[in-house]
mmCIF file of C-alpha atoms and ligand atoms in Angstrom:
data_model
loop_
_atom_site.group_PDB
_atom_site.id
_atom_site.type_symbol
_atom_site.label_atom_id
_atom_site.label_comp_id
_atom_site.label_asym_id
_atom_site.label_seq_id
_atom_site.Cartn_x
_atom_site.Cartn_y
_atom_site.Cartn_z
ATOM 1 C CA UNK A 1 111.620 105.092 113.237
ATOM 2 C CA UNK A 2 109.729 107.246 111.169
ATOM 3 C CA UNK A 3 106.615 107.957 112.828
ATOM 4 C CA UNK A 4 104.739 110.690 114.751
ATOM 5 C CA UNK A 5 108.057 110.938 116.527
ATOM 6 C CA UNK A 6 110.233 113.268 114.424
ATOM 7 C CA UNK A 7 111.687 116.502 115.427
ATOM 8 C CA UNK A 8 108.768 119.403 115.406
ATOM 9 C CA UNK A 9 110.828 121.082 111.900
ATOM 10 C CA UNK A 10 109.769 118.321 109.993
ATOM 11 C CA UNK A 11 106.307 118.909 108.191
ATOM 12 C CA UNK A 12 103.209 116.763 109.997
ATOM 13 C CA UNK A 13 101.389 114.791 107.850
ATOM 14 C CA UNK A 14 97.558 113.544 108.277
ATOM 15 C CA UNK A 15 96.620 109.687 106.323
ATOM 16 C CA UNK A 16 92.699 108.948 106.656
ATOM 17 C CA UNK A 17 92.481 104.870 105.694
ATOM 18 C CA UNK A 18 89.891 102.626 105.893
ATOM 19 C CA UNK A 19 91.583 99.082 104.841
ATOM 20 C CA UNK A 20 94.648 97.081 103.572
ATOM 21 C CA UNK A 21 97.244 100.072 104.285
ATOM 22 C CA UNK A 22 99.713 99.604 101.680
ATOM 23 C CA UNK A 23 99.129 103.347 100.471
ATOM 24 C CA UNK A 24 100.237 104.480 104.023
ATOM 25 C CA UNK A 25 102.677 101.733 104.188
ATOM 26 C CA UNK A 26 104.072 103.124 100.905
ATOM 27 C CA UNK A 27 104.355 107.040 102.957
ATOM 28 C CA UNK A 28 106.608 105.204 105.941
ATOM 29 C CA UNK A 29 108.462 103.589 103.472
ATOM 30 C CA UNK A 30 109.414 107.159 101.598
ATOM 31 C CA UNK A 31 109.790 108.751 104.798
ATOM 32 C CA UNK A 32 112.372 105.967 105.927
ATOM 33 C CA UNK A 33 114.322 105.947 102.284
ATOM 34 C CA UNK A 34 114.895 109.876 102.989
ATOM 35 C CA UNK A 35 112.857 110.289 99.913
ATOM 36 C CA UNK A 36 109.878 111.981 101.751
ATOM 37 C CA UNK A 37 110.318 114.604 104.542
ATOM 38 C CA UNK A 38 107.895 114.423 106.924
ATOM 39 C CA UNK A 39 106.125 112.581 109.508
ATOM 40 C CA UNK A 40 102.727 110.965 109.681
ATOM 41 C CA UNK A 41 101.343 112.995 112.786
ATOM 42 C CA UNK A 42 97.909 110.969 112.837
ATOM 43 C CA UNK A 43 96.346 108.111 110.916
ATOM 44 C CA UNK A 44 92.464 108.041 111.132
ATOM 45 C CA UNK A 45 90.642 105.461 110.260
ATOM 46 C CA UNK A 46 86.921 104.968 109.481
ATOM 47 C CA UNK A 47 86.770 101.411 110.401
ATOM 48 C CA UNK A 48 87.711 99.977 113.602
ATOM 49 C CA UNK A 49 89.110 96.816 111.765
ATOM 50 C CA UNK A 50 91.239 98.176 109.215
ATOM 51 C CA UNK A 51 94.866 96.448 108.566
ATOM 52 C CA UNK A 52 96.141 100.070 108.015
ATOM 53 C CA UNK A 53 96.019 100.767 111.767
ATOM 54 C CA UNK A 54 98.472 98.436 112.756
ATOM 55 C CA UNK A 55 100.723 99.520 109.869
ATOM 56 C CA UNK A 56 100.246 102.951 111.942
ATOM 57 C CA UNK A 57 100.806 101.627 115.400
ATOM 58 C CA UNK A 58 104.023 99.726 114.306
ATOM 59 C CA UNK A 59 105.414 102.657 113.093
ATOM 60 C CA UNK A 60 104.841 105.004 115.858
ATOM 61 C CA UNK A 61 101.649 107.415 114.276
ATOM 62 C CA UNK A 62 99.017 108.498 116.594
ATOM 63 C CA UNK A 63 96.051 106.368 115.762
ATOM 64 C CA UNK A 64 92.320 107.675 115.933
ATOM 65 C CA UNK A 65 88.932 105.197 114.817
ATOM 66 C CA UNK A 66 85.862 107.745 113.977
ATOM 67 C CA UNK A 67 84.142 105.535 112.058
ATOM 68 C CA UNK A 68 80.989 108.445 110.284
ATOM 69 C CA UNK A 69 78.263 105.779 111.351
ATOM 70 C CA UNK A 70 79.128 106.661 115.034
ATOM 71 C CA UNK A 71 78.176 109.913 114.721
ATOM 72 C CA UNK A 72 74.252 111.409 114.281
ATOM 73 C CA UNK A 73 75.579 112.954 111.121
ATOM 74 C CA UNK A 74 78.244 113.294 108.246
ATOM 75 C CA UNK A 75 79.004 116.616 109.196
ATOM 76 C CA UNK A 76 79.812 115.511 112.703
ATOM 77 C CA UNK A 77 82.069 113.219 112.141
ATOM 78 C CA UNK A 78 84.053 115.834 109.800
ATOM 79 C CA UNK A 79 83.622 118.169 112.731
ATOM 80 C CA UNK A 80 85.678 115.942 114.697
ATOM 81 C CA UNK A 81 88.206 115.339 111.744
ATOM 82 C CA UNK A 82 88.951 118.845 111.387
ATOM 83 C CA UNK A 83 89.703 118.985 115.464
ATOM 84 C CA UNK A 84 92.031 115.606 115.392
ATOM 85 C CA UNK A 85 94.388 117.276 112.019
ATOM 86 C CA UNK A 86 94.617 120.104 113.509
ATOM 87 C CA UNK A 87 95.618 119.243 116.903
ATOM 88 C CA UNK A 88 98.000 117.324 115.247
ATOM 89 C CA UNK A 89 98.930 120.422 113.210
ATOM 90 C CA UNK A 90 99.085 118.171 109.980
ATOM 91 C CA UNK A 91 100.112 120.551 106.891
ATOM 92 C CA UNK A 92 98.716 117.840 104.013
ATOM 93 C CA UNK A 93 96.170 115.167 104.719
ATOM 94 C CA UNK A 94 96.290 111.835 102.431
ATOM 95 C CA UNK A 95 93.612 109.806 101.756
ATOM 96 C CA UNK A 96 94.721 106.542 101.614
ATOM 97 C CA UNK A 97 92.294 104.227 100.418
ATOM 98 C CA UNK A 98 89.970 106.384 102.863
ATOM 99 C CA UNK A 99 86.524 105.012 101.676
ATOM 100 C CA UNK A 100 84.086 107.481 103.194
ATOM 101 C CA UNK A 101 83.068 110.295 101.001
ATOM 102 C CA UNK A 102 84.761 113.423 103.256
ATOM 103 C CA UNK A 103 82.095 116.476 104.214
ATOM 104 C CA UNK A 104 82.758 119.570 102.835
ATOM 105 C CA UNK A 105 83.985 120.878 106.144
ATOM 106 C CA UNK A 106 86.669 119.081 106.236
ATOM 107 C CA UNK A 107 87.620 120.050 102.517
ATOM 108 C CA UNK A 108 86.990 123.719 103.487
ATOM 109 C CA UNK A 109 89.189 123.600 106.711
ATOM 110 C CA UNK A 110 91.960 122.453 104.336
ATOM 111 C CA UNK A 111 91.966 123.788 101.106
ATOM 112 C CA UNK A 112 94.237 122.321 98.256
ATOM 113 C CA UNK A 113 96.085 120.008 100.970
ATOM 114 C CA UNK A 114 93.684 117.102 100.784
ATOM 115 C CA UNK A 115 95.468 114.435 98.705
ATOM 116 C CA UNK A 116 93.383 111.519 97.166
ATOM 117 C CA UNK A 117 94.910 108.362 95.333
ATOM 118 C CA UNK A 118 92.809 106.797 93.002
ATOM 119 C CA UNK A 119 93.013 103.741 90.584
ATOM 120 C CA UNK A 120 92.238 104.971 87.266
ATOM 121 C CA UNK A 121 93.280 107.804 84.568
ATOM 122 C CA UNK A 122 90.654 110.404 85.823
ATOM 123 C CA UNK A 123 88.450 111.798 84.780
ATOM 124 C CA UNK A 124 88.000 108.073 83.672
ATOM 125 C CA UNK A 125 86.391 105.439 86.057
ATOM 126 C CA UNK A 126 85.856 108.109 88.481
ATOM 127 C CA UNK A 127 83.847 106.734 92.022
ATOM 128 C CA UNK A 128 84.201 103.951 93.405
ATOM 129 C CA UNK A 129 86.493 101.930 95.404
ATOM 130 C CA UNK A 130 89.095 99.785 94.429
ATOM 131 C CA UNK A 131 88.373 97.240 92.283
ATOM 132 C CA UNK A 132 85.664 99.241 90.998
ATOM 133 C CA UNK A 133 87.592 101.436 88.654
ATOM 134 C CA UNK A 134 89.869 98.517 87.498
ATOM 135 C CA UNK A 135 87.554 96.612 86.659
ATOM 136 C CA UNK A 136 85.403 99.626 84.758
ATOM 137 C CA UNK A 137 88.565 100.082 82.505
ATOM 138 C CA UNK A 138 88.817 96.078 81.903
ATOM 139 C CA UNK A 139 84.913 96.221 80.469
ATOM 140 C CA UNK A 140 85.776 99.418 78.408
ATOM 141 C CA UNK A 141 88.369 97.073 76.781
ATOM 142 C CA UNK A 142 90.932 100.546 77.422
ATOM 143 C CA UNK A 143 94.590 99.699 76.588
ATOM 144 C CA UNK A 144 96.165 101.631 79.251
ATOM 145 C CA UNK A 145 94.869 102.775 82.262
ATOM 146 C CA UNK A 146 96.721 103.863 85.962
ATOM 147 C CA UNK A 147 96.518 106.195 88.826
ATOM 148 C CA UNK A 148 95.771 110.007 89.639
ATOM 149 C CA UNK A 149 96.749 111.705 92.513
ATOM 150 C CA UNK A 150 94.703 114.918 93.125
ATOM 151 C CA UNK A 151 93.262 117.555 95.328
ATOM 152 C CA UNK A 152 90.461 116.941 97.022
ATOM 153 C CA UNK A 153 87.593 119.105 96.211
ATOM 154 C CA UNK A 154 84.039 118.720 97.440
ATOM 155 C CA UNK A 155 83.084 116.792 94.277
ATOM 156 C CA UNK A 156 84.168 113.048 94.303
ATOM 157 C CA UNK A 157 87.575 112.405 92.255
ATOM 158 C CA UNK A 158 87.114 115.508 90.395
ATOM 159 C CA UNK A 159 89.925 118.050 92.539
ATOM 160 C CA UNK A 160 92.691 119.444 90.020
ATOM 161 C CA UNK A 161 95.377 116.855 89.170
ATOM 162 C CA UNK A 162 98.878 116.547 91.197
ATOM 163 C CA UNK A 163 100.245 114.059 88.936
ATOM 164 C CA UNK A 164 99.481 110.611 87.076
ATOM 165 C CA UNK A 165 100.757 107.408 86.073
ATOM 166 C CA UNK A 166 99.833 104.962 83.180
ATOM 167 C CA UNK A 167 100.031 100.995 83.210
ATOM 168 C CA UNK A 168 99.270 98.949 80.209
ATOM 169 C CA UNK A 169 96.121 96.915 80.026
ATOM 170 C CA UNK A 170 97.246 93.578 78.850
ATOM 171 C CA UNK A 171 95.121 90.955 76.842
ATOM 172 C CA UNK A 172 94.779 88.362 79.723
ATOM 173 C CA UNK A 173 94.829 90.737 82.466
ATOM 174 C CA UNK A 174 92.128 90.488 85.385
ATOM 175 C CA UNK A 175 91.190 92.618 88.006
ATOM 176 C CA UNK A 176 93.753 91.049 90.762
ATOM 177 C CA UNK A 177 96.339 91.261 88.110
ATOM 178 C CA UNK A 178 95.883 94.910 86.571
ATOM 179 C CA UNK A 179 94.864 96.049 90.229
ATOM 180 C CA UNK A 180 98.512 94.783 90.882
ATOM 181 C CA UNK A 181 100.770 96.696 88.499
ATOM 182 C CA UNK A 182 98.677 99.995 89.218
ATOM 183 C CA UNK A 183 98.990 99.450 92.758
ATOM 184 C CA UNK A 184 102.903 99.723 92.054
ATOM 185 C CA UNK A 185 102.375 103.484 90.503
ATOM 186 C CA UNK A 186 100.063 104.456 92.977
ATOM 187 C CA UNK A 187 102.820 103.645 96.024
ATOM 188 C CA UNK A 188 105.441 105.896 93.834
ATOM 189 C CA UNK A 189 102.524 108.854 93.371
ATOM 190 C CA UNK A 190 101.601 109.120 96.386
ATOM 191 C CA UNK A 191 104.338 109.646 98.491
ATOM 192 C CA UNK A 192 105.646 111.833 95.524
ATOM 193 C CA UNK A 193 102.733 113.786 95.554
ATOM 194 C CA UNK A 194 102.357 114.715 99.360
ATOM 195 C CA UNK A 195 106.197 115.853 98.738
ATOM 196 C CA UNK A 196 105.128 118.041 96.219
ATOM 197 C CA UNK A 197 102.220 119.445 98.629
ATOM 198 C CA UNK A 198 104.754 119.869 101.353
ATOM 199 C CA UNK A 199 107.311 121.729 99.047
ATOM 200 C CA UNK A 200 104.725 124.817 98.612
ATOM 201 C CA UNK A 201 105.875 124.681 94.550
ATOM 202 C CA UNK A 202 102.485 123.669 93.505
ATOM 203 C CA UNK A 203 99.919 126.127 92.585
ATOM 204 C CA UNK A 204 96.252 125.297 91.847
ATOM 205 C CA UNK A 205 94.882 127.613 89.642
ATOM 206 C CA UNK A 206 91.006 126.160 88.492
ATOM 207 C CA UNK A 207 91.507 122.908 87.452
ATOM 208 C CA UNK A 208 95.496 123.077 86.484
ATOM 209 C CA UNK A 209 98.134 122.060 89.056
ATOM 210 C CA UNK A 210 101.559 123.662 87.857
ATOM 211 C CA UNK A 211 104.724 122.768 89.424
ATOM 212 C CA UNK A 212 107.226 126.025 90.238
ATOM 213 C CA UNK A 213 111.154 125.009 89.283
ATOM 214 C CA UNK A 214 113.035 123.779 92.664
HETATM 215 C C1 GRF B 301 93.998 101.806 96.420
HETATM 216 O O1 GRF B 301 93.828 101.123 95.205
HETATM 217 C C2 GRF B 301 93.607 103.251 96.264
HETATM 218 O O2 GRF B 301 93.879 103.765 94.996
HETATM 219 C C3 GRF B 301 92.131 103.203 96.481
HETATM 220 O O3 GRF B 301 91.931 102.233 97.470
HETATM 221 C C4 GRF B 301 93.012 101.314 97.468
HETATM 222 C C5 GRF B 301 93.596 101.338 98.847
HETATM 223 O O4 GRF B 301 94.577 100.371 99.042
HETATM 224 N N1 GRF B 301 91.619 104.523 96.784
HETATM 225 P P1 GRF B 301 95.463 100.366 100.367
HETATM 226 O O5 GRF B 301 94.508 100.334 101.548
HETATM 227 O O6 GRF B 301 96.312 101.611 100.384
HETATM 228 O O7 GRF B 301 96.292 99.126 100.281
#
């Protein structure tokens, strides 16, 4: 099993959800093909309910709920994020479909090793949950469209960019269907990405991510 379970040499790994779980899902998967080393210390979740948390608990991950409305403010509840990553002495955080909008002091406590997925091309259809940014690209009639992986910054879906992926926009697509073949790139990026993180080749200078030969 791949889960928080893994010898101490192997990089911890943080994934904040708040639904469906197929992102994180996606991460064991790597993990368990060899293709990703590491091991998802802790999963937090903002919802109580979320489907992602028993993807977590089958595969072993310490599991946390701090759902922001539970807490008097924002900034409390990132307080408490910051303590649970790095007790678990996480090295990159993933937000996984993670819906809350993260306070800056959890961005601050770990700079460029935040990792956001998100369903569109950015800067295009940036905000917004899934299906909101599929279905912005269907109404601006765009012919291709996909996913961004990037580092979180204390602007929404604006951090520099780890890597993307493109899909085709096809004439009788719909949201369910295009939402569908970009949810295949994202579950390629993502893990990809976090390997990247963990590798220490990227380096963020302004907006530019540049990857360092192996
Ligand atoms: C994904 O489309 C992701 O890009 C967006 O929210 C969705 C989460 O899906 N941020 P899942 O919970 O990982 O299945």
């Amino acid at each position: 099993m791949s889960g928080a379970s893994g010898s101490s040499d192997i990089p911890a790994i943080g994934v904040l959800v708040s639904g469906r779980g197929s992102n994180l899902q996606a991460i064991f998967n790597a993990i368990e093909r060899g293709e990703l080393r590491a091991r998802v210390a802790v999963v937090i979740s903002s919802r109580a309910d979320a489907p992602a948390l028993r993807i977590a608990a089958d595969h072993g991950s310490t599991c946390h709920v701090i759902a922001p409305r539970d807490y008097p403010s924002r900034a409390e509840a990132g307080a408490t994020i910051v303590d649970v990553l790095r007790a678990a002495h996480v090295r990159v955080v993933a937000l996984a479909g993670y819906k809350p909008i993260l306070d800056a002091c959890v961005v601050r406590a770990f700079p460029n090793a935040i990792i956001n997925i998100h369903p569109s091309l950015l800067p295009a259809f940036a905000g917004g949950m899934a299906p909101r940014p599929q279905a912005e690209a269907l109404a601006a009639g765009v012919k291709l469209t996909g996913c961004t992986v990037h580092f979180v910054t204390e602007e929404v879906d604006a951090g520099p960019i780890i890597a993307q992926s493109a899909v085709p926009v096809l004439d009788d697509d719909d949201v369910e269907t295009l939402s569908a073949r970009i949810l295949v790139e994202e579950h390629r990026l993502l893990p990809l990405a976090i390997g990247l993180a963990l590798s220490g080749r990227l380096t963020v200078e302004g907006q530019r991510v540049r990857l360092a030969p192996a």
